[in-house]
Coordinates of C-alpha atoms (C1' of nucleotides) in Angstrom, one line a residue:
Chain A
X236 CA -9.1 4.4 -3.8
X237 CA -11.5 6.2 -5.9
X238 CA -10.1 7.9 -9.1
X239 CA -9.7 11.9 -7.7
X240 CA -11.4 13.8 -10.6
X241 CA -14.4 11.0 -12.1
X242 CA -13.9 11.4 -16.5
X243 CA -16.3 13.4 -17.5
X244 CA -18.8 12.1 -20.8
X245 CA -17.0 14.9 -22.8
X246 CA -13.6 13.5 -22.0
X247 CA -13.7 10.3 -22.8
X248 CA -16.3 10.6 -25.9
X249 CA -13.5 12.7 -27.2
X250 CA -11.4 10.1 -27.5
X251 CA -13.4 6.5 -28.5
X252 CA -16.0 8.7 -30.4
X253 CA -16.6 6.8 -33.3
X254 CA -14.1 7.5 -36.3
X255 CA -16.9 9.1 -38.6
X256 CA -16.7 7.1 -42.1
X257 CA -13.3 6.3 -42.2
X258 CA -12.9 2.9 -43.8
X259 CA -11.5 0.3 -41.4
X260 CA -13.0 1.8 -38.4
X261 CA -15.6 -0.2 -36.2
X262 CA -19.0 0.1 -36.4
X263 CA -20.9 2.7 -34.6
X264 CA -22.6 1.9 -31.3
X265 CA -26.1 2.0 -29.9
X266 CA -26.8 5.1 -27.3
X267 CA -26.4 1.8 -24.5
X268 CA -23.6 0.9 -25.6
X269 CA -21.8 3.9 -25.6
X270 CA -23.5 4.7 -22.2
X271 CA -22.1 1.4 -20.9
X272 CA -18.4 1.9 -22.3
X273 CA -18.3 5.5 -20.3
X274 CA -19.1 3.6 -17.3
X275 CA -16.4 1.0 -18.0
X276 CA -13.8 3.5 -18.5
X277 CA -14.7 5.2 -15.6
X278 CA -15.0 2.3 -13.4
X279 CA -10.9 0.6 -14.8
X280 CA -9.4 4.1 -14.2
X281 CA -10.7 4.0 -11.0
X282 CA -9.9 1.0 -10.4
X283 CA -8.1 -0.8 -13.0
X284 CA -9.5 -3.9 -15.3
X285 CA -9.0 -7.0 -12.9
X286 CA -10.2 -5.4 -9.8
X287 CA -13.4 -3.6 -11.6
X288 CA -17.1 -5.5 -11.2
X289 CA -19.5 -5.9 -14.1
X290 CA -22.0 -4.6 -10.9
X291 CA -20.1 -1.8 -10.7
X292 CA -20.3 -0.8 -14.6
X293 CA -23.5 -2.2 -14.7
X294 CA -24.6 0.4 -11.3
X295 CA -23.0 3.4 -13.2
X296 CA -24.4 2.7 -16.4
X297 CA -28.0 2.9 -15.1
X298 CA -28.3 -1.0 -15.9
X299 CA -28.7 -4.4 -14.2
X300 CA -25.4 -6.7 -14.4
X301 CA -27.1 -8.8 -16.9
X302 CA -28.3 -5.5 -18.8
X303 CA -24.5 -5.4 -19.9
X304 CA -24.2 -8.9 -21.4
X305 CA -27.2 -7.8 -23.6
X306 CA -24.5 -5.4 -25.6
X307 CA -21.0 -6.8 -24.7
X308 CA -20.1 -10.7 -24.5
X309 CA -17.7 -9.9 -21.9
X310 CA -15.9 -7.4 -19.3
X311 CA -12.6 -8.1 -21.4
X312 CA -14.5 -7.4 -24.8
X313 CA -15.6 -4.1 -23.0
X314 CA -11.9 -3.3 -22.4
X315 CA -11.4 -4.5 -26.0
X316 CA -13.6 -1.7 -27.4
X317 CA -12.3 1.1 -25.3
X318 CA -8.5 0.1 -26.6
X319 CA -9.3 -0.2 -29.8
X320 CA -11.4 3.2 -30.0
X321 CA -8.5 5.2 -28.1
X322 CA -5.7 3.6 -30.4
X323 CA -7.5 4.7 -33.5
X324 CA -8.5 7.8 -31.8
X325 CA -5.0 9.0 -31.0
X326 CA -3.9 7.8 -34.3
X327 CA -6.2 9.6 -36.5
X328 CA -4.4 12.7 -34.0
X329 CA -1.2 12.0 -35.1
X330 CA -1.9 11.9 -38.9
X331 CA -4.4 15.1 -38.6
X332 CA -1.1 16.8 -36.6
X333 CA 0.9 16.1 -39.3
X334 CA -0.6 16.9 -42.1
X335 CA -0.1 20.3 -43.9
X336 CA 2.8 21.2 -42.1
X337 CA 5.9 23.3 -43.8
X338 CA 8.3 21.0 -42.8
X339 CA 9.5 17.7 -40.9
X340 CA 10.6 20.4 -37.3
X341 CA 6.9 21.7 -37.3
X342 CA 5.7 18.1 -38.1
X343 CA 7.3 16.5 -35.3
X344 CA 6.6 19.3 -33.0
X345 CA 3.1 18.8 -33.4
X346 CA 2.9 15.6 -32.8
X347 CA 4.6 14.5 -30.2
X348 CA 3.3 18.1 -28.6
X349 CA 0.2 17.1 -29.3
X350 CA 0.3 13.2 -28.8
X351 CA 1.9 14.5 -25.1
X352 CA -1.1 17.0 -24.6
X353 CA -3.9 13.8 -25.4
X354 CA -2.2 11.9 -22.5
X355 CA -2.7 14.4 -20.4
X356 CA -5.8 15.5 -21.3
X357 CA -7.3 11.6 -21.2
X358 CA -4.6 10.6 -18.5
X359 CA -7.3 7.9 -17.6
X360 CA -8.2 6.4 -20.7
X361 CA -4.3 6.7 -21.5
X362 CA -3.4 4.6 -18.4
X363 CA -6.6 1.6 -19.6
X364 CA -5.2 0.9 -23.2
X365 CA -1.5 1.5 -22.0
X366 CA -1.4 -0.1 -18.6
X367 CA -4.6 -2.8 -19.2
X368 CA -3.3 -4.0 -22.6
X369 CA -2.1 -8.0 -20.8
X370 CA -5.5 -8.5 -19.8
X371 CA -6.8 -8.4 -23.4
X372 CA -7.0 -11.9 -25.3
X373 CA -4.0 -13.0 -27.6
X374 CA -6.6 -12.0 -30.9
X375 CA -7.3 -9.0 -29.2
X376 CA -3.7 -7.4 -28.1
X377 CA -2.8 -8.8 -31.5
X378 CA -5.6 -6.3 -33.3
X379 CA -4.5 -3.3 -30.8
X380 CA -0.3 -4.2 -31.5
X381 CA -1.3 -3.4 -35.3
X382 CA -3.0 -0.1 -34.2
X383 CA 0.6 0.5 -32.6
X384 CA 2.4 -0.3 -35.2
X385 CA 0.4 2.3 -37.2
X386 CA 1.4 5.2 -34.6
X387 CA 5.2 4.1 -35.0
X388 CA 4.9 4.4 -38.7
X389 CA 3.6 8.0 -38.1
X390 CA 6.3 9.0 -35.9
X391 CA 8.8 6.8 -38.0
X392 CA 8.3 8.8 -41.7
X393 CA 8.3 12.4 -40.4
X394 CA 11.7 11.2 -38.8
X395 CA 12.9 10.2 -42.3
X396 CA 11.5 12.6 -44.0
X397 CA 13.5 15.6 -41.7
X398 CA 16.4 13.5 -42.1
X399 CA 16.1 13.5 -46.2
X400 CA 15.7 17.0 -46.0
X401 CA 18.5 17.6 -43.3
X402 CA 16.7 18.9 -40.7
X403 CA 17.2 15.7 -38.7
X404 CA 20.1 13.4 -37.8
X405 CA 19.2 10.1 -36.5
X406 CA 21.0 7.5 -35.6
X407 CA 18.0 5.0 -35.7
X408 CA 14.5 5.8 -36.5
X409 CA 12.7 3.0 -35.3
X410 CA 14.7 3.8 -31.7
X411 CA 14.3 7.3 -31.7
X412 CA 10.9 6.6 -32.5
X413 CA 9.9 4.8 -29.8
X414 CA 11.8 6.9 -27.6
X415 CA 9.6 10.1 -28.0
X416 CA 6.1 8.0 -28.2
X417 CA 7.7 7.3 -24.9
X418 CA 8.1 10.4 -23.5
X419 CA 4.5 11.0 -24.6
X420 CA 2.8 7.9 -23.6
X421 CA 4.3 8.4 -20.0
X422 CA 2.5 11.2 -19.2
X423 CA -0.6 9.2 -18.8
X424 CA 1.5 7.5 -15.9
X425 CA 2.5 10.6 -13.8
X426 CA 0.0 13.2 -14.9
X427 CA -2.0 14.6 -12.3
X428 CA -5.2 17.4 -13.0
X429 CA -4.4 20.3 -11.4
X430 CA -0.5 19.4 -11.0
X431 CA 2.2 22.0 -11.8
X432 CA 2.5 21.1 -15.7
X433 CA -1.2 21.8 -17.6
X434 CA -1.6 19.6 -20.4
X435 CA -0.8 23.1 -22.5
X436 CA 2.2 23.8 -21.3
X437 CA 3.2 19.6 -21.5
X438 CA 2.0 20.1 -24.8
X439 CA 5.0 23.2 -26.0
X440 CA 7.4 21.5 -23.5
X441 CA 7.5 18.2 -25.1
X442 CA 7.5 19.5 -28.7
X443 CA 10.5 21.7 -28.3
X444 CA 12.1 18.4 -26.6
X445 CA 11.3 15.9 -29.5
X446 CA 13.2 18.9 -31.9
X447 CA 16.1 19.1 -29.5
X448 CA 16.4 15.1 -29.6
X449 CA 16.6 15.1 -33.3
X450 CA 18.2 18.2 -34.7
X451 CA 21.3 18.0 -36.9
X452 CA 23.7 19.3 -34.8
X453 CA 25.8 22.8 -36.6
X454 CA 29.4 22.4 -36.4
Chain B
X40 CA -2.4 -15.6 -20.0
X41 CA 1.0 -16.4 -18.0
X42 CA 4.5 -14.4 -18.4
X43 CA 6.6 -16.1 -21.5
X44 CA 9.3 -16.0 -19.1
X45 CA 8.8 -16.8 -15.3
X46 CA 11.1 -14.2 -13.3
X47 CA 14.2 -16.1 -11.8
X48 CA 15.2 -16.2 -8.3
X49 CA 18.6 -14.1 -9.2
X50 CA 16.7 -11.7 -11.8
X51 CA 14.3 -10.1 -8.4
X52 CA 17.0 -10.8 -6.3
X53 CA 19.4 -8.8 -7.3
X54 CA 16.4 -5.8 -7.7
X55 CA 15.3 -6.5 -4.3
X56 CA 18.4 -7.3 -2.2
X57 CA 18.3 -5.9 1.5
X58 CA 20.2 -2.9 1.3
X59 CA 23.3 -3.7 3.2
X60 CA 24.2 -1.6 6.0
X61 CA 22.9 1.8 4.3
X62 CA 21.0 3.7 6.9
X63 CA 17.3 4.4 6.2
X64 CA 16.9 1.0 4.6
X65 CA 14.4 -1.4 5.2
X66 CA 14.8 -4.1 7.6
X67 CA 16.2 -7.7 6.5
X68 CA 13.6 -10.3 5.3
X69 CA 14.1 -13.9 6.6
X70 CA 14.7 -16.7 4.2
X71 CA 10.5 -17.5 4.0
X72 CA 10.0 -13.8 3.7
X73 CA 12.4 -13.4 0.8
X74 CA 10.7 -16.5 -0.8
X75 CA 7.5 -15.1 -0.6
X76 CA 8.3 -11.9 -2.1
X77 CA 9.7 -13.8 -4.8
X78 CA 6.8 -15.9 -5.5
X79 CA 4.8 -13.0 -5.2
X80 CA 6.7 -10.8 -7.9
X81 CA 6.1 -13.6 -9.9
X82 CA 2.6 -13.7 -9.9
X83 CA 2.4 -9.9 -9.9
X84 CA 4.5 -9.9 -13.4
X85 CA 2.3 -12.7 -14.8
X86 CA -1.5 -11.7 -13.6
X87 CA -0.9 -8.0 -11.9
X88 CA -2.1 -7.4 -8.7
X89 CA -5.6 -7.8 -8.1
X90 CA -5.5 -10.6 -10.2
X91 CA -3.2 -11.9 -8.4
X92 CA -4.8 -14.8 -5.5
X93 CA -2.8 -15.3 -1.7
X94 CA -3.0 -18.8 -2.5
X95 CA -1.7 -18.4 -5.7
X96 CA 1.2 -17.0 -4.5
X97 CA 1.5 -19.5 -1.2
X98 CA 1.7 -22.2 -3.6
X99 CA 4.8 -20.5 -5.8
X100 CA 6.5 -20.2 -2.6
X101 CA 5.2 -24.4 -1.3
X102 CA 3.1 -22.5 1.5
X103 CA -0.4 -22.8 2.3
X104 CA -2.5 -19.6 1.9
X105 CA -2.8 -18.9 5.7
X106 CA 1.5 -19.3 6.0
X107 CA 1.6 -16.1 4.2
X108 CA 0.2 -14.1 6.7
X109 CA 2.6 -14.9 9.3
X110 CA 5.3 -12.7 7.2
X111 CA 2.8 -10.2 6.0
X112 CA -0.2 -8.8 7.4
X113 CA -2.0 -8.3 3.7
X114 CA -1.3 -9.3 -0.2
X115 CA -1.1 -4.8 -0.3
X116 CA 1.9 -5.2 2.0
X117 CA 3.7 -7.8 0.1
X118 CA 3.0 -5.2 -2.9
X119 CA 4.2 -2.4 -1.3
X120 CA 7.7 -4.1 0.0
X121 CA 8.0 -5.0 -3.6
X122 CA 7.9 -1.4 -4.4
X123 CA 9.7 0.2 -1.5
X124 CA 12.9 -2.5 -2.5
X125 CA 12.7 -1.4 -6.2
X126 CA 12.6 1.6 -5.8
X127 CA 15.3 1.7 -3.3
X128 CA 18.1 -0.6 -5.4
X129 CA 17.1 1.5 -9.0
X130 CA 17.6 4.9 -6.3
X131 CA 21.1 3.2 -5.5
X132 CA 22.1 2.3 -8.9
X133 CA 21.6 5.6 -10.1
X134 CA 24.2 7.2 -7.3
X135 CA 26.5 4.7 -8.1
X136 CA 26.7 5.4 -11.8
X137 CA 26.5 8.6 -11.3
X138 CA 29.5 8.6 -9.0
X139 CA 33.3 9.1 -10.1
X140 CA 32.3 10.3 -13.3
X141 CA 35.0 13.0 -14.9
X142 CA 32.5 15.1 -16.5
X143 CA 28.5 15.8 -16.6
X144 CA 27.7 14.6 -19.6
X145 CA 29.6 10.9 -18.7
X146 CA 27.5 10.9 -16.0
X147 CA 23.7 11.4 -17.9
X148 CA 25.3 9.2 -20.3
X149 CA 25.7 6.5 -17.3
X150 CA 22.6 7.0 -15.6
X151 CA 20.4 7.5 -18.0
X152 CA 21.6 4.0 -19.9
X153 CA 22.2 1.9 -17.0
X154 CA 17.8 3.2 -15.6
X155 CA 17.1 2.0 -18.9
X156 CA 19.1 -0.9 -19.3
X157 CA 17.5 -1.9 -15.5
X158 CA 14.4 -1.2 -16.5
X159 CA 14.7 -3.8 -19.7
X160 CA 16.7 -6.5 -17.4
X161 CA 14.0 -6.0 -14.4
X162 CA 10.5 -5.3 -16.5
X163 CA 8.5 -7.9 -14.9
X164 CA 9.6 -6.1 -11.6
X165 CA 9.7 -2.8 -12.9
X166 CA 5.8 -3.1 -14.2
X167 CA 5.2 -4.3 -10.6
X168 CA 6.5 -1.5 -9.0
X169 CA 5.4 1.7 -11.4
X170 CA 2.1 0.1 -12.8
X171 CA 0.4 -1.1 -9.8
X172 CA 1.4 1.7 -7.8
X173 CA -2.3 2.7 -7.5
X174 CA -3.1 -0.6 -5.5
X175 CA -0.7 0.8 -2.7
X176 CA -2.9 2.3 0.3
X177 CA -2.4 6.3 0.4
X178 CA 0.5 5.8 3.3
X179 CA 2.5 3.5 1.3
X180 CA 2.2 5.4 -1.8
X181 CA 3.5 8.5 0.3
X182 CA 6.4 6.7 1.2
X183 CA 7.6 4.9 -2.8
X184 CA 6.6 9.0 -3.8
X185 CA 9.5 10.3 -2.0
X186 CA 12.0 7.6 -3.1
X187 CA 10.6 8.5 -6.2
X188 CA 11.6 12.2 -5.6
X189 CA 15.2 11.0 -4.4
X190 CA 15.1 9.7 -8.5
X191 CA 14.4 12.7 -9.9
X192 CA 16.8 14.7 -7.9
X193 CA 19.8 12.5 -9.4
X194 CA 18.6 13.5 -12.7
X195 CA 18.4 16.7 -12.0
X196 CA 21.1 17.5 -10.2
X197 CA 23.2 15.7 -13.2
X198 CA 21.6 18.4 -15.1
X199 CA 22.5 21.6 -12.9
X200 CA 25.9 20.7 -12.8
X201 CA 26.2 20.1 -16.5
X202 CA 24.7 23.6 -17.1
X203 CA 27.0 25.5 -14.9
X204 CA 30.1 23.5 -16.7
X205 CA 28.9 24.5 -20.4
X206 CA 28.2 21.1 -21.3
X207 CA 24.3 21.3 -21.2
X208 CA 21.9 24.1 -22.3
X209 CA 18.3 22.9 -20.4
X210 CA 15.4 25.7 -20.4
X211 CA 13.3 23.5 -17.3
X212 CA 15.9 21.1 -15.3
X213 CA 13.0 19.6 -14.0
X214 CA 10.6 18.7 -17.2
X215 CA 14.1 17.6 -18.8
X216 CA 14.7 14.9 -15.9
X217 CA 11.3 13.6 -15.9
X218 CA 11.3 13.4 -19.7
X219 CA 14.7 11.3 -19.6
X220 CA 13.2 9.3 -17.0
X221 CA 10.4 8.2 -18.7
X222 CA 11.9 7.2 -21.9
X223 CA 13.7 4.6 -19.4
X224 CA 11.1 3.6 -17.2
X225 CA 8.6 3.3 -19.9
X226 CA 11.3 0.6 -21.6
X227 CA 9.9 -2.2 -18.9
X228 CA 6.3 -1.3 -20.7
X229 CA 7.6 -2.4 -24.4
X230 CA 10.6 -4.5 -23.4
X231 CA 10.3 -8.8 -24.5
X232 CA 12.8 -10.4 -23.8
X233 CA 14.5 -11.8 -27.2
X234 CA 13.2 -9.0 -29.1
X235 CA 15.4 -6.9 -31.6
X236 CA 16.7 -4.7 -28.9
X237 CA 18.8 -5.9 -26.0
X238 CA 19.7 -4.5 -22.6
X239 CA 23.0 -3.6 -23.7
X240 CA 21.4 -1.8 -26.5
X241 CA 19.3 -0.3 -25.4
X242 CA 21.8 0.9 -22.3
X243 CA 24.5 2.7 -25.2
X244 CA 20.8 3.7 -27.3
X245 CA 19.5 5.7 -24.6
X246 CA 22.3 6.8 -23.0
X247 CA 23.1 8.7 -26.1
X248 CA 19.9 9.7 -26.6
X249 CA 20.0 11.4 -23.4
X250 CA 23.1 13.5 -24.2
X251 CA 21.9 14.1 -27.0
X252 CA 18.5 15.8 -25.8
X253 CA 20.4 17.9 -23.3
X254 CA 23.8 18.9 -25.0
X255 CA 25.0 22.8 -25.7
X256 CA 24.0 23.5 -29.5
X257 CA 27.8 24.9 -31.1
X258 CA 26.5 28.0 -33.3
Chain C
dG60 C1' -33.8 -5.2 -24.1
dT61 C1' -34.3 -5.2 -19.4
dC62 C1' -35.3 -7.2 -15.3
dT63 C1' -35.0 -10.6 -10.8
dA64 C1' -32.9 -14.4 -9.1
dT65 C1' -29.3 -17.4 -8.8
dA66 C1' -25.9 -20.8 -10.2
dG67 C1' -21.3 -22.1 -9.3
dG68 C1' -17.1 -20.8 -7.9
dC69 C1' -13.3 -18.3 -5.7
dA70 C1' -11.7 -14.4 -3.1
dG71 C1' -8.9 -12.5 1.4
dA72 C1' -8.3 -13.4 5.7
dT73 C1' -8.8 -16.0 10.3
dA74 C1' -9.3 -19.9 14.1
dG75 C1' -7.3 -23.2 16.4
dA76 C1' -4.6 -27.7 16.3
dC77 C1' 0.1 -29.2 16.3
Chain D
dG3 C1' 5.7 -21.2 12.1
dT4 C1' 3.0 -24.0 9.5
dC5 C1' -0.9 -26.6 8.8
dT6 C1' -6.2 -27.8 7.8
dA7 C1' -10.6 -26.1 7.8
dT8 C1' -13.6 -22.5 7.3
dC9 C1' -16.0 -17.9 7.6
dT10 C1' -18.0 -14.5 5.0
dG11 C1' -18.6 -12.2 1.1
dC12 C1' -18.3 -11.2 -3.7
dC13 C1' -17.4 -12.5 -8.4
dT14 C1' -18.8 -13.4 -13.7
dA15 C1' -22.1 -15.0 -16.2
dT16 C1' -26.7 -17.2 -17.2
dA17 C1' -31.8 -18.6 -17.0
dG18 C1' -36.1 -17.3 -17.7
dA19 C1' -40.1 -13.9 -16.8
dC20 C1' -41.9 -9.8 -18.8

DNA sequence: GTCTATAGGCAGATAGAC
DNA sequence: GTCTATCTGCCTATAGAC
């Protein structure tokens, strides 16, 4: 059951490239490295972490399965790397959308329009850090959690901050919160290239559905 | 990395039940059968699929690896009964609340809480069934895609009729539906048990959520 | 840093006795 | 219908040469 449309370099570069010189980020990665990661990200969304080989990354890489141990301790540390890079990746989305926008409605159409549009776009890596996080170690899920914590906050203050200005009326933030990330995150579970939605129109439909959720209702 | 808490025999049970005397139902299981598939739910929800070992589930169920074959030709089938059942009893669930409802937006209000309040009381089993959908062969996954459809057409249909009664105002029935869906099924993603949030919450949360997504703005 | 070779173990599924 | 025993193959990871 071979994934239908193979990620493409661009694709998933776009998304675990490293995070330029932002403090906090990891540290960059050899040519290899990042050759070897492509390979593993192809290889999980095909299919998934448990049932992938280390021959099979190692094969698409261009390496022998002990070539990989040379740059990654592990198949779960490879998984690691990918989650981490995506989370921080989509992140660094999120605060970009939100930034230098007239007010809290054009915020939170942006990103949730735009988080939507990323998991469509990178479906595949999408369904690895969503749908692959139990196989990570406890240190490891607990370093990705904190990454999705991050993203909540994100979500979470342009919430408050339409409410403060009454744009917004929300019950519960955190909630309501969660609830659109979910709306957004789920794409990566249905989406399918070449499907009736495009990940442009996903991107306007969702936003105009995260404004519906939360506008202050005129009476 | 085992589940913090095992599924029970009544927790599957009552998300796998035969479907009584329904027509287009799946045949009954025997008492071995049943056991198995509860053994094998199990393991699913704590290792995932391929992860997952026959002998691994014989043992949950006091069999010996080769006594599993006798009920099911292949782990994939055990998978895909698992699906076909869950799929079937959420289907159900969703008619019924949607059923003897006065007005349209009672009934989104009833589905839409009681998917999501299934969807935190069954996550182990709802993982199962919508994250290791892709281990399905192509013929099985045909067949949980059109239950599937069945799903969304209660949603949408909800929809159309609270459009042509004034209570809704939805530009794309069908977007809307799958967005309300997935703010519910992706609660079995996030969902621990004994977390801030509880089923019942979560049920009135989302419900209102829902109506709230969907209802006529008063100008 | 990459290779060949292999250790050491476990997988899904089946044969045949009872 | 269930068992024990086993086939056949593949797995992750490592040792050691180059």
């Amino acid at each position: 059951m071979p994934s239908p449309t193979p990620l493409t370099e661009t694709d998933v570069l776009a998304a675990i490239a490293p995070e330029g010189g932002r403090p906090g980020g990891g540290a960059d990665a050899s040519d290899t490295a990042v050759r070897i990661m492509l390979a593993a990200a192809d290889a999980f969304a095909a299919n998934g972490f448990p049932a992938t080989t280390t021959r099979d990354i190692a094969s698409r890489a261009g390496l022998s399965p002990a070539g990989v141990y040379v740059h990654f301790a592990s198949k779960e540390v490879l998984l690691f790397e990918l989650s981490r890079r995506g989370h921080a990746r989509a992140r660094d989305l999120l605060v970009e959308a939100a930034r230098d926008t007239p007010d809290a409605t054009t915020a939170l159409r942006a990103i949730v329009g735009g988080f939507s549009r990323w998991h469509a776009e990178h479906h595949q890596l999408g369904r690895i850090v969503q749908f692959e996080f139990r196989h990570l170690s406890d240190e490891h899920q607990a370093e990705v959690l904190g990454l999705r914590k991050e993203i909540d906050q994100v979500v979470a203050d342009v919430l408050r901050a339409g409410v403060a200005a009454g744009e917004f009326e929300v019950d519960d933030v955190r909630t309501t919160a969660l609830a659109l990330l979910s709306m957004a995150i789920d794409v990566a579970r249905w989406y399918v290239p070449g499907g009736r939605r495009t990940p442009e129109a996903i991107e306007t439909t969702y936003g105009e559905l995260a404004v519906r959720l939360v506008r202050r209702s005129v009476r």
